[in-house]
Amino acid sequence: MSDKKPPPIETYLAARTAEMLALPYLACRRRDCRRLQTCYWRFNATGEPCCLQNLDAGQRRVFDELYDQARRIRDHGGWNARLMYASRYPVRRALEDAGLEIAGTMVHKSDRKRWNAFRRKRAALTPEELD
């Protein structure tokens, strides 16, 4: 067994991921979050949005997978990226599309031009049809 702990959660990225999955509206018990459909409440110790405690194991796996995908695209996507995150499998491609939208909310204004070029280049790569 490895003693490797997962990296600490990034509050802003986790909140945007929860919003993509509509967790503030569907799972959060905080009225402010449900009403505005935005993550406002988080745990100070971990930085996680409060609505994550209301998820079962399967729902939490979906959240974690989308969160990790958005973090990877944010960290490795860009103008000269070798990874385009353009899978030919429809389910994987949908996950990558959602991760791309979440990561796009974190791009700094000065990097917006580079990010948009990356998005256009990625959109030009149409997935091959599977048999």
mmCIF file of N, CA and C in Angstrom:
data_model
loop_
_atom_site.group_PDB
_atom_site.id
_atom_site.type_symbol
_atom_site.label_atom_id
_atom_site.label_comp_id
_atom_site.label_asym_id
_atom_site.label_seq_id
_atom_site.Cartn_x
_atom_site.Cartn_y
_atom_site.Cartn_z
ATOM 1 N N MET A 1 0.825 -1.178 0.000
ATOM 2 C CA MET A 1 0.000 0.000 0.000
ATOM 3 C C MET A 1 0.869 1.241 0.000
ATOM 4 N N SER A 2 0.435 2.233 -0.674
ATOM 5 C CA SER A 2 1.194 3.473 -0.684
ATOM 6 C C SER A 2 0.613 4.440 0.342
ATOM 7 N N ASP A 3 1.497 5.215 0.929
ATOM 8 C CA ASP A 3 1.083 6.212 1.909
ATOM 9 C C ASP A 3 0.851 7.558 1.256
ATOM 10 N N LYS A 4 0.781 7.570 -0.036
ATOM 11 C CA LYS A 4 0.631 8.812 -0.788
ATOM 12 C C LYS A 4 -0.766 9.392 -0.586
ATOM 13 N N LYS A 5 -0.815 10.615 -0.095
ATOM 14 C CA LYS A 5 -2.095 11.288 0.106
ATOM 15 C C LYS A 5 -2.456 12.068 -1.156
ATOM 16 N N PRO A 6 -3.749 12.180 -1.449
ATOM 17 C CA PRO A 6 -4.140 12.996 -2.606
ATOM 18 C C PRO A 6 -3.777 14.452 -2.351
ATOM 19 N N PRO A 7 -3.545 15.212 -3.409
ATOM 20 C CA PRO A 7 -3.211 16.624 -3.214
ATOM 21 C C PRO A 7 -4.392 17.355 -2.573
ATOM 22 N N PRO A 8 -4.104 18.424 -1.835
ATOM 23 C CA PRO A 8 -5.210 19.164 -1.219
ATOM 24 C C PRO A 8 -6.152 19.703 -2.293
ATOM 25 N N ILE A 9 -7.404 19.739 -1.943
ATOM 26 C CA ILE A 9 -8.416 20.175 -2.912
ATOM 27 C C ILE A 9 -8.338 21.690 -3.099
ATOM 28 N N GLU A 10 -8.502 22.127 -4.325
ATOM 29 C CA GLU A 10 -8.526 23.549 -4.639
ATOM 30 C C GLU A 10 -9.984 24.007 -4.577
ATOM 31 N N THR A 11 -10.236 24.929 -3.692
ATOM 32 C CA THR A 11 -11.613 25.327 -3.392
ATOM 33 C C THR A 11 -12.342 25.872 -4.615
ATOM 34 N N TYR A 12 -11.701 26.769 -5.356
ATOM 35 C CA TYR A 12 -12.375 27.382 -6.504
ATOM 36 C C TYR A 12 -12.696 26.333 -7.570
ATOM 37 N N LEU A 13 -11.747 25.468 -7.860
ATOM 38 C CA LEU A 13 -11.960 24.430 -8.859
ATOM 39 C C LEU A 13 -13.032 23.443 -8.403
ATOM 40 N N ALA A 14 -13.026 23.084 -7.128
ATOM 41 C CA ALA A 14 -14.041 22.168 -6.606
ATOM 42 C C ALA A 14 -15.430 22.796 -6.662
ATOM 43 N N ALA A 15 -15.512 24.081 -6.372
ATOM 44 C CA ALA A 15 -16.806 24.763 -6.428
ATOM 45 C C ALA A 15 -17.332 24.808 -7.860
ATOM 46 N N ARG A 16 -16.479 25.112 -8.831
ATOM 47 C CA ARG A 16 -16.924 25.153 -10.222
ATOM 48 C C ARG A 16 -17.330 23.760 -10.704
ATOM 49 N N THR A 17 -16.623 22.720 -10.244
ATOM 50 C CA THR A 17 -16.982 21.348 -10.607
ATOM 51 C C THR A 17 -18.337 20.984 -10.024
ATOM 52 N N ALA A 18 -18.566 21.343 -8.778
ATOM 53 C CA ALA A 18 -19.862 21.076 -8.143
ATOM 54 C C ALA A 18 -20.977 21.809 -8.879
ATOM 55 N N GLU A 19 -20.703 23.030 -9.320
ATOM 56 C CA GLU A 19 -21.719 23.780 -10.057
ATOM 57 C C GLU A 19 -22.005 23.137 -11.414
ATOM 58 N N MET A 20 -20.992 22.589 -12.058
ATOM 59 C CA MET A 20 -21.195 21.907 -13.341
ATOM 60 C C MET A 20 -22.117 20.696 -13.160
ATOM 61 N N LEU A 21 -22.021 20.042 -12.009
ATOM 62 C CA LEU A 21 -22.858 18.881 -11.727
ATOM 63 C C LEU A 21 -24.179 19.259 -11.045
ATOM 64 N N ALA A 22 -24.443 20.547 -10.900
ATOM 65 C CA ALA A 22 -25.663 21.079 -10.268
ATOM 66 C C ALA A 22 -25.803 20.640 -8.817
ATOM 67 N N LEU A 23 -24.696 20.421 -8.143
ATOM 68 C CA LEU A 23 -24.746 20.007 -6.747
ATOM 69 C C LEU A 23 -25.292 21.083 -5.818
ATOM 70 N N PRO A 24 -24.997 22.386 -6.038
ATOM 71 C CA PRO A 24 -25.583 23.368 -5.132
ATOM 72 C C PRO A 24 -27.110 23.302 -5.111
ATOM 73 N N TYR A 25 -27.711 22.998 -6.230
ATOM 74 C CA TYR A 25 -29.171 22.934 -6.315
ATOM 75 C C TYR A 25 -29.708 21.575 -5.868
ATOM 76 N N LEU A 26 -29.016 20.510 -6.248
ATOM 77 C CA LEU A 26 -29.543 19.165 -6.012
ATOM 78 C C LEU A 26 -29.131 18.546 -4.682
ATOM 79 N N ALA A 27 -27.947 18.883 -4.163
ATOM 80 C CA ALA A 27 -27.441 18.153 -3.000
ATOM 81 C C ALA A 27 -27.133 19.018 -1.790
ATOM 82 N N CYS A 28 -27.023 20.305 -1.958
ATOM 83 C CA CYS A 28 -26.584 21.151 -0.847
ATOM 84 C C CYS A 28 -27.750 21.449 0.098
ATOM 85 N N ARG A 29 -27.437 21.471 1.366
ATOM 86 C CA ARG A 29 -28.457 21.777 2.366
ATOM 87 C C ARG A 29 -28.434 23.247 2.770
ATOM 88 N N ARG A 30 -27.520 23.998 2.223
ATOM 89 C CA ARG A 30 -27.428 25.429 2.517
ATOM 90 C C ARG A 30 -28.355 26.189 1.584
ATOM 91 N N ARG A 31 -29.197 27.016 2.161
ATOM 92 C CA ARG A 31 -30.192 27.731 1.372
ATOM 93 C C ARG A 31 -29.549 28.682 0.363
ATOM 94 N N ASP A 32 -28.481 29.372 0.761
ATOM 95 C CA ASP A 32 -27.813 30.310 -0.146
ATOM 96 C C ASP A 32 -27.334 29.611 -1.413
ATOM 97 N N CYS A 33 -26.751 28.435 -1.244
ATOM 98 C CA CYS A 33 -26.234 27.698 -2.396
ATOM 99 C C CYS A 33 -27.365 27.219 -3.312
ATOM 100 N N ARG A 34 -28.413 26.668 -2.708
ATOM 101 C CA ARG A 34 -29.542 26.172 -3.514
ATOM 102 C C ARG A 34 -30.210 27.290 -4.278
ATOM 103 N N ARG A 35 -30.406 28.392 -3.625
ATOM 104 C CA ARG A 35 -31.133 29.504 -4.228
ATOM 105 C C ARG A 35 -30.391 30.127 -5.396
ATOM 106 N N LEU A 36 -29.093 30.353 -5.205
ATOM 107 C CA LEU A 36 -28.288 31.001 -6.243
ATOM 108 C C LEU A 36 -27.581 30.009 -7.157
ATOM 109 N N GLN A 37 -27.721 28.710 -6.852
ATOM 110 C CA GLN A 37 -27.097 27.642 -7.613
ATOM 111 C C GLN A 37 -25.600 27.869 -7.780
ATOM 112 N N THR A 38 -24.971 28.295 -6.702
ATOM 113 C CA THR A 38 -23.541 28.564 -6.667
ATOM 114 C C THR A 38 -23.002 28.092 -5.326
ATOM 115 N N CYS A 39 -21.786 27.565 -5.311
ATOM 116 C CA CYS A 39 -21.164 27.112 -4.063
ATOM 117 C C CYS A 39 -20.604 28.305 -3.298
ATOM 118 N N TYR A 40 -21.199 28.573 -2.157
ATOM 119 C CA TYR A 40 -20.703 29.631 -1.283
ATOM 120 C C TYR A 40 -20.084 29.077 -0.008
ATOM 121 N N TRP A 41 -20.589 27.962 0.490
ATOM 122 C CA TRP A 41 -20.149 27.423 1.757
ATOM 123 C C TRP A 41 -19.117 26.331 1.534
ATOM 124 N N ARG A 42 -18.095 26.342 2.357
ATOM 125 C CA ARG A 42 -17.054 25.331 2.278
ATOM 126 C C ARG A 42 -16.563 25.035 3.682
ATOM 127 N N PHE A 43 -15.886 23.905 3.818
ATOM 128 C CA PHE A 43 -15.275 23.558 5.095
ATOM 129 C C PHE A 43 -13.921 24.252 5.180
ATOM 130 N N ASN A 44 -13.669 24.946 6.274
ATOM 131 C CA ASN A 44 -12.408 25.676 6.422
ATOM 132 C C ASN A 44 -11.204 24.751 6.484
ATOM 133 N N ALA A 45 -11.353 23.588 7.084
ATOM 134 C CA ALA A 45 -10.218 22.677 7.253
ATOM 135 C C ALA A 45 -9.752 22.078 5.928
ATOM 136 N N THR A 46 -10.684 21.708 5.062
ATOM 137 C CA THR A 46 -10.320 21.027 3.822
ATOM 138 C C THR A 46 -10.492 21.885 2.582
ATOM 139 N N GLY A 47 -11.355 22.881 2.633
ATOM 140 C CA GLY A 47 -11.639 23.709 1.475
ATOM 141 C C GLY A 47 -12.692 23.118 0.554
ATOM 142 N N GLU A 48 -13.249 21.966 0.902
ATOM 143 C CA GLU A 48 -14.268 21.323 0.074
ATOM 144 C C GLU A 48 -15.603 22.028 0.211
ATOM 145 N N PRO A 49 -16.367 22.111 -0.872
ATOM 146 C CA PRO A 49 -17.731 22.631 -0.762
ATOM 147 C C PRO A 49 -18.554 21.741 0.163
ATOM 148 N N CYS A 50 -19.449 22.334 0.903
ATOM 149 C CA CYS A 50 -20.256 21.593 1.886
ATOM 150 C C CYS A 50 -21.139 20.523 1.251
ATOM 151 N N CYS A 51 -21.561 20.733 0.023
ATOM 152 C CA CYS A 51 -22.474 19.777 -0.603
ATOM 153 C C CYS A 51 -21.828 18.413 -0.845
ATOM 154 N N LEU A 52 -20.498 18.335 -0.831
ATOM 155 C CA LEU A 52 -19.840 17.052 -1.095
ATOM 156 C C LEU A 52 -20.089 16.035 0.007
ATOM 157 N N GLN A 53 -20.383 16.499 1.217
ATOM 158 C CA GLN A 53 -20.654 15.553 2.299
ATOM 159 C C GLN A 53 -21.985 14.852 2.106
ATOM 160 N N ASN A 54 -22.846 15.361 1.254
ATOM 161 C CA ASN A 54 -24.168 14.777 1.030
ATOM 162 C C ASN A 54 -24.174 13.753 -0.104
ATOM 163 N N LEU A 55 -23.039 13.486 -0.713
ATOM 164 C CA LEU A 55 -22.969 12.547 -1.832
ATOM 165 C C LEU A 55 -22.681 11.143 -1.336
ATOM 166 N N ASP A 56 -23.235 10.139 -2.033
ATOM 167 C CA ASP A 56 -22.858 8.771 -1.704
ATOM 168 C C ASP A 56 -21.558 8.432 -2.440
ATOM 169 N N ALA A 57 -21.068 7.234 -2.281
ATOM 170 C CA ALA A 57 -19.753 6.863 -2.822
ATOM 171 C C ALA A 57 -19.710 6.956 -4.350
ATOM 172 N N GLY A 58 -20.750 6.511 -5.016
ATOM 173 C CA GLY A 58 -20.781 6.567 -6.481
ATOM 174 C C GLY A 58 -20.809 7.992 -7.005
ATOM 175 N N GLN A 59 -21.619 8.823 -6.377
ATOM 176 C CA GLN A 59 -21.691 10.226 -6.782
ATOM 177 C C GLN A 59 -20.371 10.938 -6.511
ATOM 178 N N ARG A 60 -19.725 10.593 -5.411
ATOM 179 C CA ARG A 60 -18.440 11.216 -5.091
ATOM 180 C C ARG A 60 -17.373 10.813 -6.099
ATOM 181 N N ARG A 61 -17.412 9.571 -6.590
ATOM 182 C CA ARG A 61 -16.457 9.136 -7.624
ATOM 183 C C ARG A 61 -16.635 9.953 -8.902
ATOM 184 N N VAL A 62 -17.885 10.211 -9.270
ATOM 185 C CA VAL A 62 -18.150 11.029 -10.461
ATOM 186 C C VAL A 62 -17.586 12.435 -10.264
ATOM 187 N N PHE A 63 -17.840 13.018 -9.098
ATOM 188 C CA PHE A 63 -17.292 14.340 -8.806
ATOM 189 C C PHE A 63 -15.773 14.328 -8.880
ATOM 190 N N ASP A 64 -15.137 13.357 -8.225
ATOM 191 C CA ASP A 64 -13.679 13.291 -8.195
ATOM 192 C C ASP A 64 -13.085 13.118 -9.592
ATOM 193 N N GLU A 65 -13.738 12.312 -10.425
ATOM 194 C CA GLU A 65 -13.237 12.108 -11.788
ATOM 195 C C GLU A 65 -13.324 13.392 -12.605
ATOM 196 N N LEU A 66 -14.435 14.105 -12.500
ATOM 197 C CA LEU A 66 -14.578 15.367 -13.228
ATOM 198 C C LEU A 66 -13.622 16.424 -12.684
ATOM 199 N N TYR A 67 -13.456 16.474 -11.376
ATOM 200 C CA TYR A 67 -12.517 17.411 -10.751
ATOM 201 C C TYR A 67 -11.086 17.155 -11.237
ATOM 202 N N ASP A 68 -10.677 15.880 -11.248
ATOM 203 C CA ASP A 68 -9.327 15.538 -11.712
ATOM 204 C C ASP A 68 -9.142 15.867 -13.191
ATOM 205 N N GLN A 69 -10.171 15.620 -13.988
ATOM 206 C CA GLN A 69 -10.090 15.941 -15.421
ATOM 207 C C GLN A 69 -9.930 17.445 -15.627
ATOM 208 N N ALA A 70 -10.697 18.246 -14.915
ATOM 209 C CA ALA A 70 -10.601 19.705 -15.042
ATOM 210 C C ALA A 70 -9.226 20.195 -14.585
ATOM 211 N N ARG A 71 -8.693 19.615 -13.521
ATOM 212 C CA ARG A 71 -7.364 20.015 -13.030
ATOM 213 C C ARG A 71 -6.282 19.670 -14.042
ATOM 214 N N ARG A 72 -6.380 18.471 -14.643
ATOM 215 C CA ARG A 72 -5.380 18.080 -15.657
ATOM 216 C C ARG A 72 -5.450 18.994 -16.879
ATOM 217 N N ILE A 73 -6.644 19.296 -17.345
ATOM 218 C CA ILE A 73 -6.770 20.166 -18.520
ATOM 219 C C ILE A 73 -6.255 21.559 -18.201
ATOM 220 N N ARG A 74 -6.568 22.073 -17.019
ATOM 221 C CA ARG A 74 -6.083 23.392 -16.632
ATOM 222 C C ARG A 74 -4.554 23.426 -16.573
ATOM 223 N N ASP A 75 -3.961 22.369 -16.023
ATOM 224 C CA ASP A 75 -2.509 22.330 -15.850
ATOM 225 C C ASP A 75 -1.757 22.021 -17.143
ATOM 226 N N HIS A 76 -2.340 21.214 -18.022
ATOM 227 C CA HIS A 76 -1.610 20.744 -19.197
ATOM 228 C C HIS A 76 -2.183 21.195 -20.530
ATOM 229 N N GLY A 77 -3.305 21.872 -20.541
ATOM 230 C CA GLY A 77 -3.881 22.362 -21.792
ATOM 231 C C GLY A 77 -3.279 23.708 -22.148
ATOM 232 N N GLY A 78 -3.168 23.990 -23.398
ATOM 233 C CA GLY A 78 -2.647 25.290 -23.786
ATOM 234 C C GLY A 78 -2.182 25.314 -25.226
ATOM 235 N N TRP A 79 -1.527 26.386 -25.581
ATOM 236 C CA TRP A 79 -1.111 26.639 -26.956
ATOM 237 C C TRP A 79 -0.249 25.532 -27.528
ATOM 238 N N ASN A 80 0.805 25.146 -26.829
ATOM 239 C CA ASN A 80 1.717 24.135 -27.369
ATOM 240 C C ASN A 80 1.533 22.797 -26.663
ATOM 241 N N ALA A 81 0.336 22.508 -26.221
ATOM 242 C CA ALA A 81 0.064 21.269 -25.504
ATOM 243 C C ALA A 81 0.093 20.087 -26.450
ATOM 244 N N ARG A 82 0.724 19.038 -26.003
ATOM 245 C CA ARG A 82 0.742 17.807 -26.784
ATOM 246 C C ARG A 82 -0.525 16.980 -26.500
ATOM 247 N N LEU A 83 -1.085 17.172 -25.329
ATOM 248 C CA LEU A 83 -2.325 16.491 -24.978
ATOM 249 C C LEU A 83 -3.500 17.389 -25.340
ATOM 250 N N MET A 84 -4.336 16.913 -26.230
ATOM 251 C CA MET A 84 -5.462 17.732 -26.673
ATOM 252 C C MET A 84 -6.760 17.365 -25.970
ATOM 253 N N TYR A 85 -6.765 16.267 -25.230
ATOM 254 C CA TYR A 85 -7.967 15.837 -24.522
ATOM 255 C C TYR A 85 -9.148 15.755 -25.478
ATOM 256 N N ALA A 86 -8.938 15.020 -26.553
ATOM 257 C CA ALA A 86 -9.977 14.843 -27.570
ATOM 258 C C ALA A 86 -10.151 13.347 -27.822
ATOM 259 N N SER A 87 -10.743 12.665 -26.877
ATOM 260 C CA SER A 87 -10.926 11.226 -26.965
ATOM 261 C C SER A 87 -11.914 10.878 -28.076
ATOM 262 N N ARG A 88 -11.754 9.709 -28.634
ATOM 263 C CA ARG A 88 -12.689 9.279 -29.667
ATOM 264 C C ARG A 88 -13.859 8.491 -29.078
ATOM 265 N N TYR A 89 -13.804 8.215 -27.783
ATOM 266 C CA TYR A 89 -14.895 7.523 -27.104
ATOM 267 C C TYR A 89 -15.885 8.551 -26.562
ATOM 268 N N PRO A 90 -17.172 8.416 -26.914
ATOM 269 C CA PRO A 90 -18.155 9.458 -26.577
ATOM 270 C C PRO A 90 -18.267 9.780 -25.082
ATOM 271 N N VAL A 91 -18.239 8.780 -24.211
ATOM 272 C CA VAL A 91 -18.382 9.034 -22.778
ATOM 273 C C VAL A 91 -17.160 9.790 -22.261
ATOM 274 N N ARG A 92 -15.998 9.361 -22.679
ATOM 275 C CA ARG A 92 -14.765 10.032 -22.257
ATOM 276 C C ARG A 92 -14.711 11.450 -22.826
ATOM 277 N N ARG A 93 -15.145 11.608 -24.064
ATOM 278 C CA ARG A 93 -15.147 12.929 -24.688
ATOM 279 C C ARG A 93 -16.083 13.891 -23.947
ATOM 280 N N ALA A 94 -17.221 13.403 -23.487
ATOM 281 C CA ALA A 94 -18.143 14.246 -22.725
ATOM 282 C C ALA A 94 -17.509 14.691 -21.409
ATOM 283 N N LEU A 95 -16.781 13.800 -20.766
ATOM 284 C CA LEU A 95 -16.075 14.153 -19.532
ATOM 285 C C LEU A 95 -15.000 15.205 -19.821
ATOM 286 N N GLU A 96 -14.295 15.045 -20.918
ATOM 287 C CA GLU A 96 -13.251 16.013 -21.284
ATOM 288 C C GLU A 96 -13.866 17.360 -21.652
ATOM 289 N N ASP A 97 -15.007 17.354 -22.320
ATOM 290 C CA ASP A 97 -15.686 18.613 -22.656
ATOM 291 C C ASP A 97 -16.097 19.362 -21.392
ATOM 292 N N ALA A 98 -16.645 18.637 -20.422
ATOM 293 C CA ALA A 98 -17.044 19.267 -19.165
ATOM 294 C C ALA A 98 -15.819 19.787 -18.421
ATOM 295 N N GLY A 99 -14.744 19.007 -18.405
ATOM 296 C CA GLY A 99 -13.508 19.447 -17.763
ATOM 297 C C GLY A 99 -12.926 20.676 -18.423
ATOM 298 N N LEU A 100 -13.054 20.762 -19.739
ATOM 299 C CA LEU A 100 -12.561 21.925 -20.473
ATOM 300 C C LEU A 100 -13.338 23.180 -20.093
ATOM 301 N N GLU A 101 -14.644 23.059 -19.946
ATOM 302 C CA GLU A 101 -15.461 24.206 -19.549
ATOM 303 C C GLU A 101 -15.124 24.678 -18.139
ATOM 304 N N ILE A 102 -14.912 23.734 -17.238
ATOM 305 C CA ILE A 102 -14.551 24.101 -15.868
ATOM 306 C C ILE A 102 -13.186 24.762 -15.841
ATOM 307 N N ALA A 103 -12.222 24.176 -16.536
ATOM 308 C CA ALA A 103 -10.871 24.736 -16.558
ATOM 309 C C ALA A 103 -10.858 26.116 -17.201
ATOM 310 N N GLY A 104 -11.727 26.351 -18.150
ATOM 311 C CA GLY A 104 -11.801 27.655 -18.812
ATOM 312 C C GLY A 104 -12.193 28.786 -17.879
ATOM 313 N N THR A 105 -12.899 28.467 -16.800
ATOM 314 C CA THR A 105 -13.269 29.507 -15.838
ATOM 315 C C THR A 105 -12.080 29.979 -15.019
ATOM 316 N N MET A 106 -10.993 29.219 -15.043
ATOM 317 C CA MET A 106 -9.829 29.550 -14.219
ATOM 318 C C MET A 106 -8.706 30.207 -15.006
ATOM 319 N N VAL A 107 -8.901 30.385 -16.296
ATOM 320 C CA VAL A 107 -7.851 30.978 -17.135
ATOM 321 C C VAL A 107 -7.784 32.477 -16.871
ATOM 322 N N HIS A 108 -6.575 32.933 -16.637
ATOM 323 C CA HIS A 108 -6.358 34.356 -16.372
ATOM 324 C C HIS A 108 -6.618 35.166 -17.640
ATOM 325 N N LYS A 109 -7.003 36.409 -17.465
ATOM 326 C CA LYS A 109 -7.329 37.287 -18.590
ATOM 327 C C LYS A 109 -6.176 37.393 -19.588
ATOM 328 N N SER A 110 -4.952 37.405 -19.101
ATOM 329 C CA SER A 110 -3.797 37.532 -19.997
ATOM 330 C C SER A 110 -3.555 36.265 -20.820
ATOM 331 N N ASP A 111 -4.077 35.128 -20.371
ATOM 332 C CA ASP A 111 -3.907 33.868 -21.095
ATOM 333 C C ASP A 111 -5.124 33.499 -21.934
ATOM 334 N N ARG A 112 -6.120 34.360 -21.989
ATOM 335 C CA ARG A 112 -7.369 34.062 -22.681
ATOM 336 C C ARG A 112 -7.153 33.784 -24.178
ATOM 337 N N LYS A 113 -6.274 34.529 -24.808
ATOM 338 C CA LYS A 113 -6.022 34.341 -26.238
ATOM 339 C C LYS A 113 -5.417 32.954 -26.502
ATOM 340 N N ARG A 114 -4.449 32.562 -25.681
ATOM 341 C CA ARG A 114 -3.815 31.247 -25.821
ATOM 342 C C ARG A 114 -4.836 30.143 -25.557
ATOM 343 N N TRP A 115 -5.674 30.334 -24.538
ATOM 344 C CA TRP A 115 -6.674 29.329 -24.199
ATOM 345 C C TRP A 115 -7.695 29.165 -25.325
ATOM 346 N N ASN A 116 -8.145 30.248 -25.902
ATOM 347 C CA ASN A 116 -9.110 30.168 -27.000
ATOM 348 C C ASN A 116 -8.512 29.491 -28.222
ATOM 349 N N ALA A 117 -7.225 29.713 -28.475
ATOM 350 C CA ALA A 117 -6.561 29.029 -29.582
ATOM 351 C C ALA A 117 -6.509 27.524 -29.314
ATOM 352 N N PHE A 118 -6.241 27.150 -28.089
ATOM 353 C CA PHE A 118 -6.247 25.734 -27.704
ATOM 354 C C PHE A 118 -7.631 25.128 -27.905
ATOM 355 N N ARG A 119 -8.679 25.850 -27.505
ATOM 356 C CA ARG A 119 -10.037 25.345 -27.670
ATOM 357 C C ARG A 119 -10.413 25.171 -29.141
ATOM 358 N N ARG A 120 -10.022 26.135 -29.979
ATOM 359 C CA ARG A 120 -10.325 26.011 -31.414
ATOM 360 C C ARG A 120 -9.578 24.838 -32.036
ATOM 361 N N LYS A 121 -8.331 24.670 -31.650
ATOM 362 C CA LYS A 121 -7.535 23.557 -32.177
ATOM 363 C C LYS A 121 -8.139 22.219 -31.745
ATOM 364 N N ARG A 122 -8.591 22.154 -30.510
ATOM 365 C CA ARG A 122 -9.205 20.933 -30.002
ATOM 366 C C ARG A 122 -10.537 20.665 -30.691
ATOM 367 N N ALA A 123 -11.328 21.698 -30.927
ATOM 368 C CA ALA A 123 -12.624 21.528 -31.577
ATOM 369 C C ALA A 123 -12.481 21.047 -33.019
ATOM 370 N N ALA A 124 -11.359 21.373 -33.641
ATOM 371 C CA ALA A 124 -11.133 20.939 -35.020
ATOM 372 C C ALA A 124 -10.863 19.439 -35.103
ATOM 373 N N LEU A 125 -10.469 18.841 -33.989
ATOM 374 C CA LEU A 125 -10.214 17.401 -33.964
ATOM 375 C C LEU A 125 -11.531 16.677 -33.722
ATOM 376 N N THR A 126 -12.167 16.230 -34.794
ATOM 377 C CA THR A 126 -13.443 15.535 -34.644
ATOM 378 C C THR A 126 -13.171 14.083 -34.289
ATOM 379 N N PRO A 127 -13.907 13.537 -33.336
ATOM 380 C CA PRO A 127 -13.696 12.137 -32.964
ATOM 381 C C PRO A 127 -14.125 11.205 -34.080
ATOM 382 N N GLU A 128 -13.339 10.182 -34.277
ATOM 383 C CA GLU A 128 -13.672 9.182 -35.305
ATOM 384 C C GLU A 128 -14.866 8.379 -34.836
ATOM 385 N N GLU A 129 -15.643 7.950 -35.777
ATOM 386 C CA GLU A 129 -16.789 7.125 -35.417
ATOM 387 C C GLU A 129 -16.322 5.723 -35.040
ATOM 388 N N LEU A 130 -16.894 5.200 -33.974
ATOM 389 C CA LEU A 130 -16.554 3.845 -33.529
ATOM 390 C C LEU A 130 -17.522 2.848 -34.130
ATOM 391 N N ASP A 131 -17.027 1.646 -34.362
ATOM 392 C CA ASP A 131 -17.884 0.574 -34.887
ATOM 393 C C ASP A 131 -18.703 -0.031 -33.793
#
